Amino acid sequence: MRDGLRRKQIRAVDAMTFTVGAGSAVGYIGANGAGKSTTIKMLTGILVPTSGEVRTCGLRPVEDRRRLAREVGVVFGQRSQLWWDLPVRESFGILAAIHGLDAARERARTDELVDRLEMGEFLATPVRQLSLGQRMRAEVAAALLHSPAW
């Protein structure tokens, strides 16, 4: 104990086992602090589990993180993939380059996502000027730009 503060250890994720089949859509809900974000971070290789084994798309998330990044798309509310001062379209261009998409694939995929997520009206708008709903649509598009399997 230091300066009268006590440290309490909480198990956010304990004895969890589940499988999600390809093409499935799953909702993952729970109370604040229940371990939802921690689980997703372990599934994507951002956090290392203290015990047990994690497989995502047949890969070990930490050891195979670069390969896994090509297979999954994730949106975290507190962490943006978009550049705050750039228009949405330019953020997509940077992300396409990071994922190694050629110009034709970038254009086709951006057009598809813009159409499906109804983002045409704000594609040229800097991210900092978007409403929360617009920004979340752009974040989802950014997570899907590279056509992840999951």
mmCIF file of C-alpha atoms in Angstrom, residues 9 14 104:
data_model
loop_
_atom_site.group_PDB
_atom_site.id
_atom_site.type_symbol
_atom_site.label_atom_id
_atom_site.label_comp_id
_atom_site.label_asym_id
_atom_site.label_seq_id
_atom_site.Cartn_x
_atom_site.Cartn_y
_atom_site.Cartn_z
ATOM 1 C CA GLN A 9 -6.969 -6.892 -8.846
ATOM 2 C CA ASP A 14 -11.777 -15.497 -16.887
ATOM 3 C CA ALA A 104 -8.043 0.688 -58.734
#
